[in-house]
C-alpha cells in the first residue's frame, strides 16, 4: 500500500529531493555554515514527512472506505450512486465516465426488461388462448371410443404441457404471485390422485396413501399442487405395471415432510445429483421422451418458496421424493 | 460518557476549524520560540545590558497573549453558536446546563491541549529558525542543538493557561441564560438583522471620517515638528481608533447603496454585493476591531522595516574606525595609545576640531532635525586632518580650491541638506567662502560633533585658531572589543580619569568607561541587540496580528459555507453555472478580506508616513517606499495564504452537493 | 405534436454506506405543452426525486428525460446551467428566495445572470410583479413580506424567463389555506393565460385538484393516473381522494 502510494508520487518526490539537494549543495558552495544547512535539511525533512504521511493516511482511508463499500454492495454498478464526486479532477473524470456508462447500461437494462415483460405477457395470453380451442377439440365426440380415449389422453398431455410452460414463465417472478395459504396436505394429495386416476387405473398401480387429515402446511396452494402433480406424473411414468406408489407424511418438530415413493426403475447413482438440472433426461431409456423441465421447475419453485425438495433412489429398486415444509414459529403457534 | 462525547466532538471540531487550530498552534509556537530565545544561555550570557533588552520580547508576548485570548474567546463563542442546535438537543434530552457547560469546556480545553502540543512541536523548529537568524545578527555562533528550556516551557504553559482562562471564564453563563428554543433556532436569529436609521448612519460616517482625517493631519504635524508633544499624539490615536469604529460601522451601507444604485440591482453584481451585505451585518461589531488589528499589524511590519533599513544605513556610517577618543590631554591619549598598541594598530589619526559660533550654515538647518535643538555653531576641521581621516577610512584624498570649502555629511542626510542649502557662498570665520562639494562618504560625521555635518576648509584658514577639542581615531587589527574595553577601563581607573558610574537594569551599580570613549564593536553590539529586539518584536506582533485577522475572517467565511449552502443551491437551481459559483465564492471572500483594507491602508500609510519622519535625516531618500514595498509583500503573502485556504475549504463545503 | 417532456424508464437509486434504496423504478410518462400536470404520492414515494431528476438537479441512475427534444441526462456539465436557466422555472417550498436580496432583485435574478440588459430586466420585473399583484413590495426583503407574497414572488421568478417547463415542489406546503388558494389560482392563471407548462409535485389533494392531469406514485412506480377532463374541481377532488385511499397515503385535505 505504502509502496504503491509512493510509486504514484515518485516523479514529484524525485523532483522534490533533487531540487532540495541542489539548493543545499548550492548554499554549501556559497559558504552557508553547516549548522544552518542541518537546520534547513531538518525542516525540509519534517515538513516533507508530515505532508507525505498525512497524504498517505488520507489515501489509505479513502481506499479502505471504497473497498468496503464495493464489497458490501450487491449490484456494484450502482457504486456511483453511493460515492461523492471526487475532488481530484482526474478521479472526477473517471467518476463521470463510470456514471454515464452505468446510466446507459441501466437504461438499456430497463428497456430490455420492458421488452421481455411485454413478450412474456404475450406468451401467457397466447397459452390461455390456446386452451380454448384445445378444450373444444377434446369435446368433439366421435363414435370411435378408442379414438376418443386416445384423443383425450393426448389432450391431457397437451394441457399439462401448456400448464407447465405457464408455470415455467411464472416461476421467474414467483415471488410476485406467491400467496401463502393454509393447505390441507391430505386434501391436496387426494386432488392430485383424482386428477391422475385414469393413468393409475391404466397401469394398475397400487396406491398407498397414509396422510393425516389434520395436517396443514403454509404455502402457495397452486404451486404446491403443481409440484405434487409433477412428482406424481414422474412416479406414474417410471413405475411398472402393477407397481406400487406410496404417499406418506411425517411431522417433525419444525418440518412437515411429504414422501412420494415408487418401486419403479429408480435412478442411477450417477444421474441422481443431476435430476434437478434443466433439460437433464438421463440415460434411462424410459426417459427418452422426457423434456427435463418438470423436476427442474419443481426444484426452482420450491427453492424460491423456501420449501425443501429431496430425491433418494436406488437403481431398480425405488425412487423417493420428499417435500419438506418448514413449520417455523408462526406455523407452530398457529398449530398449538 | 460525557468525556467520550467531548472527545468525539473535539475530533470533529478539529476538522471544521482547522485554520483556527493552526493559527493558535502557530501563535503558541511563537510564544514558545520567543521565550526559548530569551532564556537561551547564549543570549543570557550577553553583556547585561543586551540580555536585559531581550526581556522586552517577553513583554511583547504578553500583548500577543491578550490578542490570542481574544481570538480564542471569539472562536469559542463562534463554535458555541454554530453548535447551538446540538446543545439544545442535549438539553432536550435532559442533560443539565451545568454538565453541558462542563462538556463544552472540556472539549475546548482538549482542543487547547492539541494546539499546545502542536504548537510546541512547531515551536521547537521555529526556535531554531529564529535562533539562527538572531544569532547571525548578534555575531553569536549558531549550532543546531535542540534543547528544552524549562523556563520557556513554563512561560508557554502559563500563557496557554492565561489564554484559555480568559476565553472560557464565562462560558457557563451562555448555557444558563439560553432557553432550549433559543438554542434550537440560534442560527436563524442572525439573518433577521435589519438595516435601521440610514440617515443617522450617514452622519456617523461623515463625522467619523472627518475625525480620522483631522487626527491623521494632527499626527502628521506632530511627527514633522520637533519635539513631539506626546499627549497630543496619544489623544489623536485614541480618537483615531474610535473614529475607525465609527466609519466601519457605517461604511458598508454606503458602499452597498453606491453599488446597487438604479437598475444596477438587476445585474449579476447584486449577488456578491448582497451576500457581502448580510455578512457585514453579521460581523458589523467586529469590523472596527478587525480594521484596528490590520492597522497594528501593518504598521508594526512597516516599523520593523523602518528599523532594519535605518540600522543598515547607520551601520554603513560606522564603518571605518575601531576606537575613538575625544580628549585634549595628550599625555592621557599617549597612555591610551600604549595600551591600544597591543591590539595591532593599522592606522590612526588625530583631528583638531574647530567651531564657528556665527554658524552661517547652521542658520539654514535650524528647526530641522539635521541639527540638535540647542546647537548654533558650525563644526570645522582642516583639510590635512580631513585627508588623514579619509585615508584612514580608505577613501582617496581630496584637494580644495582657494576660498572653497567642503561640506561633509552622511549619505542619509545628504539629500535633505542639498534641499536646505540655498546659497553658494557662506561666511566661515568671517571669510566668504564658496561651497565646493558635498561629500557623503561614511566619515563618522555624527561621531565627530554629534551633528549631521561638518565643514572642511584649507589649513590656512584655521591657522592661529584654537581647536575646541581633539578627536583621536584608531583602526585596529585585533577587533576584540571586550578585552579592549576592559584594558581601557583598567587604565582609566588607574589614572583616575574618564570613568562614570552606571546603574544596570538589574539594579546593581558599577563603573564604566566615560562617554568620550567609543569602541565600535561595542557600539555596534549595543545598537544591534536593541535593533534585533525591536525588529523581532515588531515582526512578532505583525505576524500574530495578521494571522489573527485572517483567521477570524477565514473562520467566519468557512462557517458560513455550510450555514448558507442553500443560497448556492438556489443559484444553481435557477441556472447559475459552476464557474460563476466559483467566481462568486472568490468575490465574496475577496470582499470580506478586502474590507479591513479599505480604511486600513490609507490610515496605515498616513501613520507610518508620519512615523517615518522620525528617521529623516538619518536615512536616505526613498526610505519610506523602500520599507513599504517589502512590508506590503510580506503582509499580503501571509494574508494570501489564508485567503487561498479559505477559498479552497469554502469550495469543498459548497461544491460536492452541486452538480 | 411532440410532447414537451418525455420521461422513459427513469430509475434512481440512492445509497449511503453500502445500503442502496430504489427511489424511482421504471417511471415513464409524457407531458404535453400547456399541460398542468400534478404528481402525487405519499412522502417517500419518490416524487421529489422525480422532480429533481427532471429539473437536472439530480442525475438519474438510468433512463431518459427528453425535454424539448433534448435528453437532459446527456447534457454536459458546462451546458447544464445554461439549459436550466433558459428552459426551466422553479417554485419551491422553502428557502426558494435568497433572503439577502430584495423581492425585486430575486425576481430579476434569473435574467440578470443571463447578462440581459439591466433596464430590460427592470421593465420585465415591474411588468410581471404587477400582474401577480406584488408590484408594491419590490424593495422589501423576503422576511418583511407574508408567506403568500413570497411564494408569488417565487412564481414571478419562475415565469420571468418564459421557461418551457415550470416545476413546483410542494409550493403550498408552508402556506395557510387562503394563501394556498391564491397561489394555486396564480398557477392556474399562469397555465391558462400564458400556456405555461407546469409540473406540480404535491402530497396535498387540494393542490392536486387544480391540475388537469394527476399522476400517482407509489414506491417509486407510477401507480395510476387520472385526467380531469371536463369534470369540475369538486368531482376531481373526490376522485383523487378515492385513489389516495387505495394508495394508502395521507389524506390531509384542508
GROMACS .gro file of N, CA, C and O in nm, chain B residues 339-383:
model
  180
  675UNK      N    1   4.837   5.128   2.532
  675UNK     CA    2   4.752   5.010   2.554
  675UNK      C    3   4.702   4.955   2.421
  675UNK      O    4   4.704   4.835   2.394
  676UNK      N    5   4.658   5.049   2.336
  676UNK     CA    6   4.600   5.006   2.209
  676UNK      C    7   4.703   4.935   2.123
  676UNK      O    8   4.668   4.849   2.043
  677UNK      N    9   4.827   4.970   2.142
  677UNK     CA   10   4.934   4.909   2.062
  677UNK      C   11   4.926   4.757   2.063
  677UNK      O   12   4.955   4.689   1.963
  678UNK      N   13   4.886   4.703   2.182
  678UNK     CA   14   4.876   4.557   2.191
  678UNK      C   15   4.772   4.501   2.095
  678UNK      O   16   4.766   4.382   2.068
  679UNK      N   17   4.685   4.591   2.047
  679UNK     CA   18   4.577   4.544   1.959
  679UNK      C   19   4.611   4.565   1.812
  679UNK      O   20   4.521   4.565   1.728
  680UNK      N   21   4.740   4.581   1.784
  680UNK     CA   22   4.783   4.582   1.645
  680UNK      C   23   4.721   4.698   1.566
  680UNK      O   24   4.628   4.683   1.489
  681UNK      N   25   4.779   4.817   1.589
  681UNK     CA   26   4.725   4.937   1.523
  681UNK      C   27   4.754   4.933   1.374
  681UNK      O   28   4.867   4.911   1.332
  682UNK      N   29   4.650   4.948   1.293
  682UNK     CA   30   4.671   4.951   1.148
  682UNK      C   31   4.694   5.094   1.102
  682UNK      O   32   4.774   5.120   1.015
  683UNK      N   33   4.616   5.183   1.161
  683UNK     CA   34   4.632   5.324   1.125
  683UNK      C   35   4.571   5.408   1.235
  683UNK      O   36   4.486   5.359   1.309
  684UNK      N   37   4.617   5.529   1.248
  684UNK     CA   38   4.549   5.618   1.341
  684UNK      C   39   4.555   5.761   1.292
  684UNK      O   40   4.634   5.795   1.204
  685UNK      N   41   4.467   5.843   1.347
  685UNK     CA   42   4.463   5.983   1.307
  685UNK      C   43   4.420   6.066   1.425
  685UNK      O   44   4.354   6.017   1.516
  686UNK      N   45   4.462   6.189   1.421
  686UNK     CA   46   4.427   6.281   1.527
  686UNK      C   47   4.374   6.407   1.462
  686UNK      O   48   4.438   6.463   1.373
  687UNK      N   49   4.258   6.449   1.504
  687UNK     CA   50   4.192   6.558   1.433
  687UNK      C   51   4.160   6.672   1.529
  687UNK      O   52   4.103   6.650   1.636
  688UNK      N   53   4.198   6.792   1.484
  688UNK     CA   54   4.162   6.909   1.564
  688UNK      C   55   4.027   6.961   1.516
  688UNK      O   56   4.006   6.979   1.397
  689UNK      N   57   3.937   6.980   1.610
  689UNK     CA   58   3.802   7.024   1.574
  689UNK      C   59   3.782   7.167   1.617
  689UNK      O   60   3.808   7.203   1.731
  690UNK      N   61   3.738   7.252   1.520
  690UNK     CA   62   3.715   7.394   1.549
  690UNK      C   63   3.566   7.421   1.541
  690UNK      O   64   3.490   7.347   1.480
  691UNK      N   65   3.527   7.531   1.604
  691UNK     CA   66   3.386   7.570   1.595
  691UNK      C   67   3.373   7.716   1.560
  691UNK      O   68   3.450   7.799   1.608
  692UNK      N   69   3.275   7.746   1.475
  692UNK     CA   70   3.246   7.885   1.440
  692UNK      C   71   3.112   7.922   1.502
  692UNK      O   72   3.007   7.872   1.461
  693UNK      N   73   3.118   8.009   1.599
  693UNK     CA   74   2.997   8.044   1.673
  693UNK      C   75   2.894   8.115   1.587
  693UNK      O   76   2.774   8.112   1.616
  694UNK      N   77   2.937   8.181   1.477
  694UNK     CA   78   2.841   8.252   1.392
  694UNK      C   79   2.746   8.153   1.325
  694UNK      O   80   2.627   8.179   1.310
  695UNK      N   81   2.803   8.040   1.285
  695UNK     CA   82   2.721   7.931   1.231
  695UNK      C   83   2.632   7.967   1.115
  695UNK      O   84   2.511   7.953   1.121
  696UNK      N   85   2.692   8.022   1.008
  696UNK     CA   86   2.608   8.068   0.896
  696UNK      C   87   2.539   7.950   0.827
  696UNK      O   88   2.430   7.965   0.774
  697UNK      N   89   2.606   7.835   0.825
  697UNK     CA   90   2.539   7.717   0.765
  697UNK      C   91   2.431   7.665   0.858
  697UNK      O   92   2.324   7.624   0.815
  698UNK      N   93   2.465   7.669   0.986
  698UNK     CA   94   2.369   7.620   1.086
  698UNK      C   95   2.238   7.695   1.075
  698UNK      O   96   2.131   7.639   1.095
  699UNK      N   97   2.244   7.824   1.038
  699UNK     CA   98   2.122   7.903   1.022
  699UNK      C   99   2.026   7.839   0.924
  699UNK      O  100   1.904   7.844   0.938
  700UNK      N  101   2.083   7.781   0.819
  700UNK     CA  102   2.000   7.718   0.718
  700UNK      C  103   1.929   7.595   0.772
  700UNK      O  104   1.821   7.559   0.729
  701UNK      N  105   1.996   7.528   0.867
  701UNK     CA  106   1.944   7.398   0.910
  701UNK      C  107   1.862   7.403   1.037
  701UNK      O  108   1.806   7.303   1.077
  702UNK      N  109   1.862   7.517   1.103
  702UNK     CA  110   1.799   7.516   1.235
  702UNK      C  111   1.647   7.492   1.221
  702UNK      O  112   1.587   7.517   1.118
  703UNK      N  113   1.588   7.440   1.325
  703UNK     CA  114   1.449   7.396   1.327
  703UNK      C  115   1.423   7.277   1.236
  703UNK      O  116   1.311   7.246   1.201
  704UNK      N  117   1.526   7.210   1.194
  704UNK     CA  118   1.506   7.080   1.128
  704UNK      C  119   1.579   6.979   1.214
  704UNK      O  120   1.655   7.015   1.303
  705UNK      N  121   1.554   6.851   1.184
  705UNK     CA  122   1.622   6.751   1.265
  705UNK      C  123   1.762   6.718   1.216
  705UNK      O  124   1.821   6.620   1.258
  706UNK      N  125   1.816   6.804   1.126
  706UNK     CA  126   1.955   6.784   1.085
  706UNK      C  127   2.049   6.821   1.200
  706UNK      O  128   2.150   6.758   1.222
  707UNK      N  129   2.009   6.923   1.272
  707UNK     CA  130   2.094   6.967   1.382
  707UNK      C  131   2.022   6.952   1.514
  707UNK      O  132   1.900   6.950   1.519
  708UNK      N  133   2.101   6.941   1.619
  708UNK     CA  134   2.042   6.932   1.752
  708UNK      C  135   1.977   7.063   1.787
  708UNK      O  136   2.014   7.169   1.735
  709UNK      N  137   1.886   7.060   1.878
  709UNK     CA  138   1.800   7.176   1.903
  709UNK      C  139   1.877   7.301   1.948
  709UNK      O  140   1.852   7.410   1.899
  710UNK      N  141   1.971   7.282   2.041
  710UNK     CA  142   2.035   7.397   2.101
  710UNK      C  143   2.167   7.435   2.035
  710UNK      O  144   2.236   7.526   2.078
  711UNK      N  145   2.203   7.365   1.932
  711UNK     CA  146   2.334   7.387   1.873
  711UNK      C  147   2.326   7.497   1.768
  711UNK      O  148   2.241   7.494   1.680
  712UNK      N  149   2.415   7.597   1.782
  712UNK     CA  150   2.412   7.708   1.688
  712UNK      C  151   2.546   7.725   1.617
  712UNK      O  152   2.567   7.817   1.543
  713UNK      N  153   2.642   7.634   1.642
  713UNK     CA  154   2.777   7.651   1.586
  713UNK      C  155   2.796   7.559   1.467
  713UNK      O  156   2.733   7.455   1.457
  714UNK      N  157   2.885   7.600   1.378
  714UNK     CA  158   2.930   7.512   1.271
  714UNK      C  159   3.059   7.444   1.315
  714UNK      O  160   3.143   7.504   1.379
  715UNK      N  161   3.073   7.318   1.282
  715UNK     CA  162   3.195   7.245   1.315
  715UNK      C  163   3.288   7.249   1.194
  715UNK      O  164   3.243   7.228   1.081
  716UNK      N  165   3.412   7.275   1.220
  716UNK     CA  166   3.506   7.292   1.108
  716UNK      C  167   3.634   7.215   1.136
  716UNK      O  168   3.685   7.215   1.249
  717UNK      N  169   3.688   7.144   1.035
  717UNK     CA  170   3.820   7.082   1.050
  717UNK      C  171   3.906   7.119   0.929
  717UNK      O  172   3.854   7.163   0.827
  718UNK      N  173   4.034   7.101   0.946
  718UNK     CA  174   4.125   7.136   0.840
  718UNK      C  175   4.137   7.027   0.735
  718UNK      O  176   4.104   6.910   0.760
  719UNK      N  177   4.186   7.068   0.615
  719UNK     CA  178   4.193   6.975   0.502
  719UNK      C  179   4.290   6.860   0.531
  719UNK      O  180   4.262   6.745   0.497
   0.00000   0.00000   0.00000
